[in-house]
CSV table of C-alpha atoms in Angstrom, one decimal:
chain,number,residue,atom,x,y,z
A,298,MET,CA,96.5,104.1,125.6
A,299,HIS,CA,96.0,105.5,122.1
A,300,ALA,CA,94.0,103.4,119.5
A,301,LEU,CA,95.0,103.6,115.9
A,302,ILE,CA,92.4,102.2,113.6
A,303,GLY,CA,91.3,102.1,109.9
A,304,GLU,CA,90.7,99.7,107.1
A,305,ASN,CA,93.5,97.6,105.6
A,306,GLY,CA,95.4,99.9,103.3
A,307,ALA,CA,94.4,103.0,105.3
A,308,GLY,CA,98.1,103.7,106.2
A,309,LYS,CA,98.4,102.5,109.7
A,310,SER,CA,101.4,100.2,109.1
A,311,THR,CA,103.1,102.9,107.0
A,312,LEU,CA,102.6,105.4,109.8
A,313,ILE,CA,104.1,103.0,112.3
A,314,LYS,CA,107.1,102.4,110.0
A,315,VAL,CA,107.7,106.2,109.8
A,316,MET,CA,107.5,106.4,113.5
A,317,THR,CA,110.0,103.6,114.0
A,318,GLY,CA,112.6,104.5,111.4
A,319,VAL,CA,111.8,101.9,108.8
A,320,TYR,CA,110.6,104.7,106.4
A,321,GLU,CA,111.9,108.3,106.1
A,322,PRO,CA,109.0,110.7,105.7
A,323,ASP,CA,108.8,113.0,102.6
A,324,GLU,CA,107.4,115.7,104.8
A,325,GLY,CA,106.4,116.3,108.4
A,326,GLU,CA,108.2,115.4,111.6
A,327,VAL,CA,108.3,112.9,114.4
A,328,ARG,CA,108.5,114.1,118.0
A,329,LEU,CA,109.5,112.1,121.0
A,330,ARG,CA,109.0,113.6,124.4
A,331,GLY,CA,108.4,116.9,122.7
A,332,GLU,CA,111.7,116.9,120.8
A,333,GLU,CA,111.9,116.4,117.0
A,334,VAL,CA,113.7,113.1,116.1
A,335,ALA,CA,114.8,111.4,112.9
A,336,PHE,CA,115.5,107.6,113.2
A,337,ALA,CA,117.9,106.1,110.7
A,338,SER,CA,116.8,102.6,111.5
A,339,PRO,CA,114.4,100.6,113.7
A,340,LEU,CA,117.4,99.9,116.1
A,341,ALA,CA,117.8,103.7,116.6
A,342,ALA,CA,114.1,104.0,117.4
A,343,GLN,CA,114.4,101.1,119.8
A,344,GLU,CA,117.4,102.6,121.6
A,345,ALA,CA,115.4,105.8,121.9
A,346,GLY,CA,112.7,103.9,123.8
A,347,ILE,CA,110.2,103.0,121.0
A,348,SER,CA,109.4,99.3,120.9
A,349,THR,CA,107.1,97.6,118.3
A,350,ILE,CA,105.1,94.4,118.5
A,351,TYR,CA,104.1,93.3,115.0
A,352,GLN,CA,101.0,91.3,114.1
A,353,GLU,CA,103.2,88.7,112.4
A,354,VAL,CA,105.6,87.3,115.1
A,355,ASN,CA,109.0,88.6,114.1
A,356,LEU,CA,111.2,86.3,116.3
A,357,VAL,CA,113.6,83.5,115.4
A,358,PRO,CA,111.6,80.2,115.4
A,359,MET,CA,114.7,77.9,115.5
A,360,MET,CA,116.0,79.5,118.7
A,361,SER,CA,114.8,78.8,122.2
A,362,VAL,CA,112.1,80.8,123.9
A,363,ALA,CA,114.7,82.2,126.3
A,364,ARG,CA,117.1,83.3,123.5
A,365,ASN,CA,114.3,85.0,121.7
A,366,LEU,CA,113.3,86.9,124.9
A,367,PHE,CA,116.9,88.1,125.5
A,368,LEU,CA,118.2,88.3,121.9
A,369,GLY,CA,120.8,91.0,121.7
A,370,ARG,CA,121.0,91.5,125.4
A,371,GLU,CA,121.8,88.1,126.8
A,372,PRO,CA,123.1,87.9,130.4
A,373,ARG,CA,126.8,87.0,130.4
A,374,ARG,CA,129.3,85.5,132.8
A,375,TYR,CA,133.0,85.6,132.1
A,376,GLY,CA,132.2,86.9,128.6
A,377,LEU,CA,130.0,83.9,127.8
A,378,ILE,CA,126.2,83.7,127.7
A,379,ASP,CA,124.9,82.6,131.1
A,380,SER,CA,122.2,80.1,129.9
A,381,THR,CA,121.2,79.1,133.4
A,382,ARG,CA,120.4,82.6,134.5
A,383,MET,CA,118.8,83.4,131.2
A,384,LYS,CA,116.4,80.5,131.4
A,385,ARG,CA,115.6,81.3,135.0
A,386,GLU,CA,114.8,84.9,134.3
A,387,ALA,CA,112.9,84.0,131.1
A,388,ARG,CA,110.7,81.6,133.1
A,389,ASP,CA,109.9,84.3,135.7
A,390,ILE,CA,109.1,86.9,133.1
A,391,LEU,CA,106.8,84.7,131.0
A,392,ARG,CA,105.0,83.6,134.2
A,393,ASP,CA,103.7,87.2,134.5
A,394,TYR,CA,102.2,86.8,131.0
A,395,GLY,CA,100.5,83.5,131.7
A,396,VAL,CA,102.9,81.5,129.6
A,397,HIS,CA,104.1,78.4,131.5
A,398,VAL,CA,106.6,76.7,129.2
A,399,ASN,CA,110.1,75.4,129.4
A,400,PRO,CA,112.2,78.4,128.1
A,401,ALA,CA,114.7,75.9,126.6
A,402,ARG,CA,112.1,74.8,124.0
A,403,PRO,CA,112.4,76.1,120.4
A,404,LEU,CA,110.0,79.0,119.8
A,405,ARG,CA,108.6,77.2,116.8
A,406,SER,CA,107.2,74.4,119.1
A,407,LEU,CA,104.8,76.8,120.7
A,408,GLY,CA,101.4,77.8,119.3
A,409,LEU,CA,101.0,81.2,117.6
A,410,GLY,CA,99.3,82.6,120.8
A,411,ALA,CA,102.2,81.7,123.0
A,412,GLN,CA,104.7,83.0,120.4
A,413,GLN,CA,102.8,86.3,120.4
A,414,MET,CA,103.0,86.5,124.2
A,415,VAL,CA,106.8,86.0,124.0
A,416,ALA,CA,107.1,88.8,121.4
A,417,ILE,CA,105.1,91.1,123.7
A,418,ALA,CA,107.2,90.2,126.7
A,419,ARG,CA,110.4,90.9,124.7
A,420,ALA,CA,109.2,94.3,123.5
A,421,VAL,CA,108.3,95.4,127.0
A,422,GLN,CA,111.6,94.3,128.5
A,423,ILE,CA,113.6,96.6,126.3
A,424,ASP,CA,113.2,99.6,128.6
A,425,ALA,CA,110.6,101.0,126.3
A,426,ARG,CA,108.8,104.4,127.0
A,427,VAL,CA,106.5,103.9,124.0
A,428,VAL,CA,105.2,100.5,122.9
A,429,ILE,CA,103.4,100.1,119.6
A,430,MET,CA,101.2,97.1,119.5
A,431,ASP,CA,100.0,96.0,116.0
A,432,GLU,CA,97.1,93.5,116.3
A,433,PRO,CA,98.6,92.0,119.5
A,434,THR,CA,95.5,89.8,120.2
A,435,SER,CA,95.0,88.4,116.7
A,436,SER,CA,96.4,85.0,117.7
A,437,LEU,CA,95.3,85.0,121.4
A,438,GLU,CA,92.4,83.2,123.0
A,439,ALA,CA,90.1,84.9,125.6
A,440,ARG,CA,92.2,83.9,128.6
A,441,GLU,CA,95.4,85.2,127.0
A,442,VAL,CA,93.7,88.4,126.0
A,443,GLU,CA,92.7,89.1,129.6
A,444,THR,CA,96.3,88.4,130.7
A,445,LEU,CA,97.6,90.9,128.1
A,446,PHE,CA,95.1,93.6,129.1
A,447,GLY,CA,96.4,93.2,132.7
A,448,VAL,CA,99.9,93.7,131.4
A,449,ILE,CA,98.8,96.7,129.4
A,450,ARG,CA,97.2,98.4,132.4
A,451,ARG,CA,100.3,97.8,134.4
A,452,LEU,CA,102.4,99.4,131.8
A,453,ARG,CA,100.1,102.4,131.6
A,454,ASP,CA,100.4,102.8,135.4
A,455,GLN,CA,104.2,102.8,135.0
A,456,GLY,CA,103.9,105.8,132.7
A,457,ILE,CA,104.5,103.9,129.4
A,458,ALA,CA,102.6,105.2,126.4
A,459,ILE,CA,101.0,102.6,124.2
A,460,VAL,CA,99.8,102.9,120.6
A,461,TYR,CA,97.2,100.1,120.1
A,462,VAL,CA,96.3,98.9,116.6
A,463,SER,CA,93.3,96.5,116.5
A,464,HIS,CA,90.3,95.7,114.3
A,465,ARG,CA,88.5,94.3,117.4
A,466,LEU,CA,86.5,97.3,118.4
A,467,ASP,CA,85.4,95.8,121.7
A,468,GLU,CA,89.0,95.7,122.8
A,469,LEU,CA,89.5,99.4,122.1
A,470,TYR,CA,86.7,100.4,124.5
A,471,GLN,CA,88.2,98.2,127.2
A,472,VAL,CA,91.7,99.6,127.3
A,473,CYS,CA,92.1,102.7,125.2
A,474,ASP,CA,91.8,106.4,126.2
A,475,ARG,CA,91.9,108.1,122.8
A,476,VAL,CA,91.5,107.1,119.2
A,477,THR,CA,92.9,108.2,115.8
A,478,VAL,CA,90.9,107.0,112.8
A,479,MET,CA,92.7,106.8,109.4
A,480,ARG,CA,91.2,106.3,105.9
A,481,ASP,CA,93.1,106.3,102.6
A,482,GLY,CA,96.4,107.5,104.1
A,483,ALA,CA,94.8,110.5,106.0
A,484,VAL,CA,93.6,111.1,109.6
A,485,VAL,CA,89.8,111.6,109.6
A,486,ARG,CA,89.2,111.9,113.3
A,487,VAL,CA,91.0,112.1,116.7
A,488,ASP,CA,88.9,111.9,119.8
A,489,ASP,CA,88.4,110.4,123.2
A,490,MET,CA,87.1,106.8,123.0
A,491,SER,CA,84.2,107.6,125.3
A,492,ALA,CA,83.1,110.3,122.8
A,493,VAL,CA,82.8,108.0,119.8
A,494,ASP,CA,80.3,105.1,119.6
A,495,ARG,CA,81.0,101.8,117.7
A,496,ILE,CA,78.8,102.6,114.7
A,497,THR,CA,80.5,106.0,114.2
A,498,LEU,CA,83.9,104.4,114.3
A,499,VAL,CA,82.9,101.9,111.6
A,500,SER,CA,81.4,104.6,109.4
A,501,LEU,CA,84.5,106.7,109.7
A,502,MET,CA,86.7,103.8,108.7
A,503,LEU,CA,84.6,102.8,105.8
A,504,GLY,CA,83.7,106.3,104.7
A,505,ARG,CA,80.0,105.4,104.6
A,506,GLU,CA,77.0,107.0,106.2
A,507,ILE,CA,76.0,105.7,109.7
A,508,GLY,CA,72.6,104.6,108.3
A,509,ASP,CA,74.3,102.4,105.7
A,510,VAL,CA,76.4,100.7,108.4
A,511,ARG,CA,73.4,100.1,110.6
A,512,THR,CA,71.7,98.0,107.9
A,513,HIS,CA,74.5,95.4,108.0
A,514,GLY,CA,74.6,92.5,110.5
A,515,ALA,CA,77.4,91.6,112.8
A,516,THR,CA,79.2,89.8,110.0
A,517,GLY,CA,79.1,89.6,106.2
A,518,PHE,CA,77.3,86.3,106.7
A,519,ALA,CA,74.0,88.0,107.7
A,520,ASP,CA,70.9,86.3,106.1
A,521,ALA,CA,73.0,83.5,104.6
A,522,GLU,CA,70.9,80.6,103.3
A,523,HIS,CA,72.7,77.7,101.8
A,524,GLN,CA,71.1,74.8,99.9
A,525,VAL,CA,73.0,71.7,101.2
A,526,LYS,CA,72.6,68.7,98.9
A,527,GLY,CA,74.2,65.6,97.7
A,528,ALA,CA,76.8,63.2,99.0
A,529,PRO,CA,79.8,64.6,101.0
A,530,VAL,CA,82.4,66.2,98.9
A,531,VAL,CA,84.9,65.6,101.7
A,532,ALA,CA,84.6,62.9,104.4
A,533,ALA,CA,87.4,62.6,107.0
A,534,ARG,CA,86.9,59.5,109.1
A,535,ASN,CA,88.6,58.6,112.4
A,536,LEU,CA,91.6,60.9,112.0
A,537,GLN,CA,94.3,59.8,114.5
A,538,ARG,CA,97.6,61.5,115.5
A,539,ARG,CA,99.3,61.0,118.8
A,540,HIS,CA,98.7,63.8,121.3
A,541,GLN,CA,96.8,65.9,118.7
A,542,LEU,CA,93.8,64.1,117.1
A,543,ASP,CA,91.8,61.3,118.6
A,544,GLY,CA,89.3,59.9,116.2
A,545,VAL,CA,88.1,63.1,114.5
A,546,SER,CA,85.4,62.6,111.8
A,547,VAL,CA,84.1,65.5,109.7
A,548,GLU,CA,81.9,65.5,106.6
A,549,ILE,CA,81.5,68.5,104.2
A,550,ARG,CA,78.7,68.5,101.7
A,551,PRO,CA,78.3,70.7,98.5
A,552,GLY,CA,76.9,74.1,99.4
A,553,GLU,CA,77.6,73.6,103.1
A,554,VAL,CA,79.7,75.7,105.5
A,555,VAL,CA,80.9,73.4,108.3
A,556,GLY,CA,82.3,75.3,111.3
A,557,LEU,CA,85.0,73.8,113.6
A,558,GLY,CA,84.4,75.1,117.1
A,559,GLY,CA,86.8,74.9,120.1
A,560,LEU,CA,89.5,76.7,121.9
A,561,LEU,CA,93.0,77.2,120.7
A,562,GLY,CA,94.8,73.8,121.0
A,563,SER,CA,91.6,71.9,120.5
A,564,GLY,CA,92.8,70.3,117.2
A,565,ARG,CA,91.0,72.6,114.8
A,566,SER,CA,94.0,73.5,112.6
A,567,GLU,CA,95.4,70.0,112.9
A,568,THR,CA,92.1,68.6,111.5
A,569,ALA,CA,92.2,70.9,108.5
A,570,LYS,CA,95.9,70.1,107.9
A,571,ALA,CA,95.2,66.4,108.2
A,572,ILE,CA,92.4,66.6,105.6
A,573,MET,CA,94.7,68.6,103.3
A,574,GLY,CA,97.5,66.0,103.7
A,575,ALA,CA,99.9,68.5,105.4
A,576,LEU,CA,99.9,66.6,108.7
A,577,PRO,CA,101.0,63.0,108.8
A,578,LEU,CA,98.5,60.7,110.5
A,579,ASP,CA,98.7,57.5,112.6
A,580,GLY,CA,95.3,56.4,111.3
A,581,GLY,CA,92.1,57.4,109.6
A,582,SER,CA,91.2,58.2,106.0
A,583,VAL,CA,90.0,61.1,103.9
A,584,GLU,CA,87.6,60.7,101.0
A,585,VAL,CA,87.0,63.3,98.3
A,586,GLY,CA,84.0,62.6,96.1
A,587,GLY,CA,83.7,59.1,97.5
A,588,THR,CA,87.3,58.2,96.6
A,589,THR,CA,90.1,57.8,99.2
A,590,THR,CA,92.9,60.3,98.5
A,591,ARG,CA,96.6,59.9,99.1
A,592,ARG,CA,97.8,61.8,102.1
A,593,THR,CA,99.8,64.5,100.3
A,594,VAL,CA,99.0,68.2,99.6
A,595,ALA,CA,99.5,67.7,95.9
A,596,ALA,CA,97.1,64.8,95.8
A,597,SER,CA,94.5,66.9,97.7
A,598,ILE,CA,94.8,69.8,95.3
A,599,ARG,CA,94.4,67.5,92.3
A,600,ALA,CA,91.3,66.0,93.9
A,601,GLY,CA,89.8,69.5,94.4
A,602,VAL,CA,90.6,70.4,98.0
A,603,VAL,CA,92.5,73.6,98.8
A,604,MET,CA,93.4,75.2,102.1
A,605,LEU,CA,94.0,78.8,103.3
A,606,PRO,CA,96.4,78.4,106.3
A,607,GLU,CA,96.2,80.2,109.6
A,608,ASP,CA,99.7,81.8,109.5
A,609,ARG,CA,99.8,83.6,106.2
A,610,LYS,CA,103.4,84.8,106.8
A,611,ALA,CA,105.0,81.4,107.5
A,612,GLU,CA,102.7,79.1,105.4
A,613,GLY,CA,101.0,81.4,102.8
A,614,ILE,CA,102.5,84.3,101.0
A,615,VAL,CA,105.9,84.3,99.2
A,616,PRO,CA,107.0,87.8,100.2
A,617,SER,CA,109.6,88.3,97.6
A,618,LEU,CA,107.2,87.6,94.7
A,619,SER,CA,104.6,89.9,93.2
A,620,VAL,CA,100.9,89.9,93.8
A,621,ARG,CA,100.5,88.3,90.3
A,622,GLU,CA,103.0,85.5,91.0
A,623,ASN,CA,101.4,84.8,94.4
A,624,ILE,CA,97.9,84.5,93.0
A,625,VAL,CA,98.8,82.1,90.1
A,626,LEU,CA,101.5,80.1,92.0
A,627,ALA,CA,99.4,77.0,92.5
A,628,ALA,CA,97.7,77.3,89.1
A,629,LEU,CA,100.9,77.3,87.1
A,630,PRO,CA,100.7,73.6,86.1
A,631,ARG,CA,97.2,74.3,84.6
A,632,ILE,CA,98.3,77.4,82.6
A,633,THR,CA,101.6,76.0,81.3
A,634,ARG,CA,102.1,74.4,78.0
A,635,ALA,CA,105.4,72.9,76.9
A,636,GLY,CA,107.2,74.6,79.8
A,637,LEU,CA,105.8,78.0,78.9
A,638,VAL,CA,103.3,80.0,81.0
A,639,ASP,CA,100.3,81.3,79.1
A,640,ARG,CA,100.7,85.0,79.9
A,641,ALA,CA,97.2,85.9,78.6
A,642,LYS,CA,95.5,83.3,80.8
A,643,GLN,CA,97.7,84.4,83.7
A,644,ASP,CA,96.6,88.0,83.3
A,645,GLU,CA,93.0,87.0,82.9
A,646,ILE,CA,93.0,85.1,86.2
A,647,VAL,CA,94.9,87.8,88.1
A,648,ASP,CA,92.7,90.7,86.8
A,649,TYR,CA,89.5,88.7,87.6
A,650,PHE,CA,90.4,88.0,91.2
A,651,MET,CA,91.9,91.4,91.9
A,652,LYS,CA,88.6,92.9,90.9
A,653,ARG,CA,86.4,90.3,92.5
A,654,LEU,CA,88.1,90.4,95.9
A,655,ARG,CA,88.9,94.2,95.7
A,656,ILE,CA,92.6,93.6,96.3
A,657,LYS,CA,94.3,97.0,96.9
A,658,ALA,CA,97.7,97.2,95.2
A,659,SER,CA,99.4,99.7,93.0
A,660,SER,CA,99.6,97.0,90.3
A,661,PRO,CA,99.7,93.2,90.0
A,662,ASP,CA,103.5,93.5,89.9
A,663,GLN,CA,103.8,95.1,93.4
A,664,ARG,CA,105.5,92.8,95.9
A,665,VAL,CA,102.9,91.1,98.1
A,666,SER,CA,105.0,91.9,101.2
A,667,GLU,CA,104.2,95.6,100.7
A,668,LEU,CA,100.5,95.0,101.0
A,669,SER,CA,98.4,95.3,104.2
A,670,GLY,CA,97.6,92.1,106.0
A,671,GLY,CA,94.0,92.1,104.8
A,672,ASN,CA,95.1,92.4,101.2
A,673,GLN,CA,97.6,89.7,101.6
A,674,GLN,CA,94.8,87.5,102.9
A,675,LYS,CA,92.8,88.3,99.8
A,676,VAL,CA,95.7,87.3,97.6
A,677,LEU,CA,95.9,83.9,99.4
A,678,LEU,CA,92.1,83.4,99.0
A,679,ALA,CA,92.5,84.3,95.3
A,680,ARG,CA,95.2,81.6,95.0
A,681,CYS,CA,92.8,79.1,96.4
A,682,LEU,CA,89.9,80.1,94.2
A,683,CYS,CA,91.8,80.1,90.9
A,684,LEU,CA,92.2,76.3,91.3
A,685,ASP,CA,88.4,76.0,91.0
A,686,PRO,CA,88.1,73.8,94.0
A,687,LYS,CA,85.3,71.5,95.2
A,688,ALA,CA,86.1,72.1,98.9
A,689,LEU,CA,87.8,75.0,100.6
A,690,LEU,CA,89.4,74.7,104.1
A,691,LEU,CA,89.6,78.1,105.7
A,692,ASP,CA,91.7,78.5,108.9
A,693,GLU,CA,91.1,81.9,110.5
A,694,PRO,CA,90.3,83.5,107.1
A,695,THR,CA,89.6,87.0,108.7
A,696,ARG,CA,92.4,87.0,111.3
A,697,GLY,CA,93.9,90.5,111.6
A,698,ILE,CA,91.9,92.2,108.9
A,699,ASP,CA,89.6,95.2,109.2
A,700,VAL,CA,85.8,95.2,109.4
A,701,GLY,CA,85.4,96.2,105.8
A,702,ALA,CA,87.7,93.6,104.4
A,703,LYS,CA,86.3,91.1,106.9
A,704,ALA,CA,82.7,91.6,105.6
A,705,GLU,CA,84.0,91.2,102.0
A,706,VAL,CA,85.8,87.9,102.7
A,707,GLN,CA,82.8,86.6,104.6
A,708,GLY,CA,80.5,87.6,101.7
A,709,VAL,CA,82.8,85.7,99.3
A,710,ILE,CA,82.6,82.6,101.5
A,711,ASN,CA,78.8,82.9,101.6
A,712,GLU,CA,78.7,83.3,97.8
A,713,LEU,CA,80.9,80.3,97.2
A,714,ALA,CA,78.7,78.1,99.4
A,715,GLU,CA,75.6,79.3,97.5
A,716,GLN,CA,77.4,78.2,94.3
A,717,GLY,CA,77.8,74.7,95.7
A,718,LEU,CA,81.3,74.7,97.1
A,719,GLY,CA,81.9,72.8,100.4
A,720,VAL,CA,83.6,75.0,103.0
A,721,LEU,CA,85.3,74.1,106.3
A,722,LEU,CA,85.4,77.3,108.5
A,723,ILE,CA,87.8,77.7,111.5
A,724,SER,CA,87.4,80.9,113.4
A,725,SER,CA,88.2,82.2,116.9
A,726,GLU,CA,85.5,84.8,116.5
A,727,LEU,CA,82.2,83.3,117.7
A,728,ASP,CA,80.0,85.7,115.7
A,729,GLU,CA,81.7,84.6,112.5
A,730,LEU,CA,81.5,80.9,113.3
A,731,ILE,CA,77.9,81.0,114.4
A,732,GLU,CA,76.5,83.2,111.7
A,733,GLY,CA,78.6,81.7,108.9
A,734,SER,CA,78.1,78.0,109.6
A,735,ASP,CA,75.3,75.6,108.7
A,736,ARG,CA,76.6,73.1,111.1
A,737,VAL,CA,79.3,73.3,113.8
A,738,VAL,CA,81.5,70.4,114.8
A,739,VAL,CA,82.9,71.1,118.4
A,740,LEU,CA,86.4,69.9,119.3
A,741,LYS,CA,88.1,69.7,122.6
A,742,ASP,CA,91.5,68.1,123.3
A,743,GLY,CA,91.6,66.7,119.8
A,744,ARG,CA,88.2,64.9,120.0
A,745,VAL,CA,84.8,65.7,118.6
A,746,VAL,CA,82.6,66.4,121.7
A,747,GLY,CA,79.5,67.6,120.0
A,748,GLU,CA,77.8,68.6,116.7
A,749,LEU,CA,75.4,71.6,116.5
A,750,THR,CA,72.8,71.9,113.9
A,751,GLY,CA,69.7,74.2,113.3
A,752,ASP,CA,68.7,76.3,116.2
A,753,ASP,CA,71.5,74.7,118.3
A,754,VAL,CA,74.1,76.6,116.3
A,755,SER,CA,74.4,79.4,118.9
A,756,GLN,CA,77.1,80.9,121.1
A,757,ASP,CA,75.4,79.6,124.3
A,758,THR,CA,75.1,76.0,123.1
A,759,LEU,CA,78.7,76.0,121.8
A,760,MET,CA,80.1,77.2,125.1
A,761,THR,CA,77.9,74.8,127.0
A,762,THR,CA,79.1,71.9,124.9
A,763,LEU,CA,82.7,72.8,125.6
A,764,ALA,CA,82.1,73.3,129.3
A,765,GLU,CA,80.3,70.0,129.8
A,766,ALA,CA,82.7,67.8,127.7
A,767,PRO,CA,84.8,65.6,129.9
A,768,PRO,CA,88.6,66.2,129.8
A,769,GLU,CA,90.9,63.9,128.0
A,770,PRO,CA,94.1,63.7,130.2
A,771,ASP,CA,96.3,61.9,127.6
A,772,LEU,CA,95.9,64.4,124.7
A,773,GLY,CA,98.1,67.4,124.9
A,774,ALA,CA,100.5,65.8,127.4
A,775,PRO,CA,104.1,65.7,126.3
A,776,GLY,CA,105.3,62.5,124.8
A,777,ALA,CA,108.6,62.8,126.5
A,778,PRO,CA,110.1,65.1,129.2
A,779,GLU,CA,111.2,68.5,127.8
A,780,PRO,CA,115.0,68.9,127.6
A,781,ASP,CA,116.6,71.3,130.0
A,782,THR,CA,118.7,72.7,127.1
A,783,THR,CA,118.5,72.9,123.4
A,784,GLU,CA,121.3,71.9,121.0
A,785,GLU,CA,121.8,75.7,120.4
A,786,GLU,CA,122.2,76.4,124.1
A,787,ARG,CA,124.6,73.5,124.6
A,788,HIS,CA,126.7,75.0,121.8
A,789,ASP,CA,126.7,78.3,123.7
């Protein structure tokens, strides 16, 4: 188990792409089992025994879980795909990963965590001798992470080598044997994990002295003090959606950071999307500035509410567009006159936010898909902020980004709240949620089961609230039996 770590933009992803045949190196060599190799494509690397699990799930959402698991190597009978056998074997494989779903379901119907586990299972099943895992736990909850670690240890016992990329340093010390630290495209240290403490790792990644690192808290929210005042800028009342939300009410005041606590599947993302108008509701209302808004995304943006989505690949960036175009995308109506974009205003906005958020790109015209995950996240945050919003809904704003970029994003959130912006913060990282929130609304099974304020905003109180909340058997239950086959499989 070899950890590969560094800030976003340090070169980790580029190195992985060289190792797996996406890029051809200008100099140097790649050796596999001691022999020099040169892969012309990712398929060639995969056939040689190198399998990669990417941070952004790279499967086919419209296909079934079983088809994704066996894509390209489907079991056949009389020359046709044997769907019955494929589903049976898929169910058995996924059970080992703690995923209990009907393999005939479309992959897109699963949560991000379950999709990530399917991607991991697929990578391991392709007779791999080396498995590269790029942020494999970024979408997983604690139970799923433990299941994954069990799988990783089993793979290691089978003699499979694993390159493990993660910004969660605690995970590295649990499962990794050695570590390579990168900064600005160069290796700065290779050592045993046991020989390098956490503070040293952070200082190596950031290029700062250990003393400077020690002065910072666990997050960029340290010592945050927000002056909450005035009537709610956003008030969501009794939000209802069958099997997802059951009477959720949330208020966000100017200058306040309201955290949404709860496990994956508790209704956190659904609440934010409902407030934004991206999730149709069966009942309830959303008021912005005391006025009830229409339930559309466009109406919410006009009213001053913007949202940074959890899945930046599927719901955020437009990969084929440049950094410049992605930043100003939502602001185009405001900087367009008579059908023409005000280029000077566009450049002013882009330059300001690239400097403010320290977005690392060769130029504003670089394609956003070529940036690291952390810099893509900053581009999305810039897009939100250039609309000059009254309320900002942040769904996992620091997911999959390094400690340096994470502290920068958290610092920006803190600064925005100090300037009077209302913020809704969703995070799976308890330190971030607790230190960054003035108040935490706790959800479970799509219901509000508690609200923490003052000294009660703590990890112990949050976990106690979740543990003591009574279960709601109806929510989360399927509305109808799952089909045995999808339309795609019947076609097969």
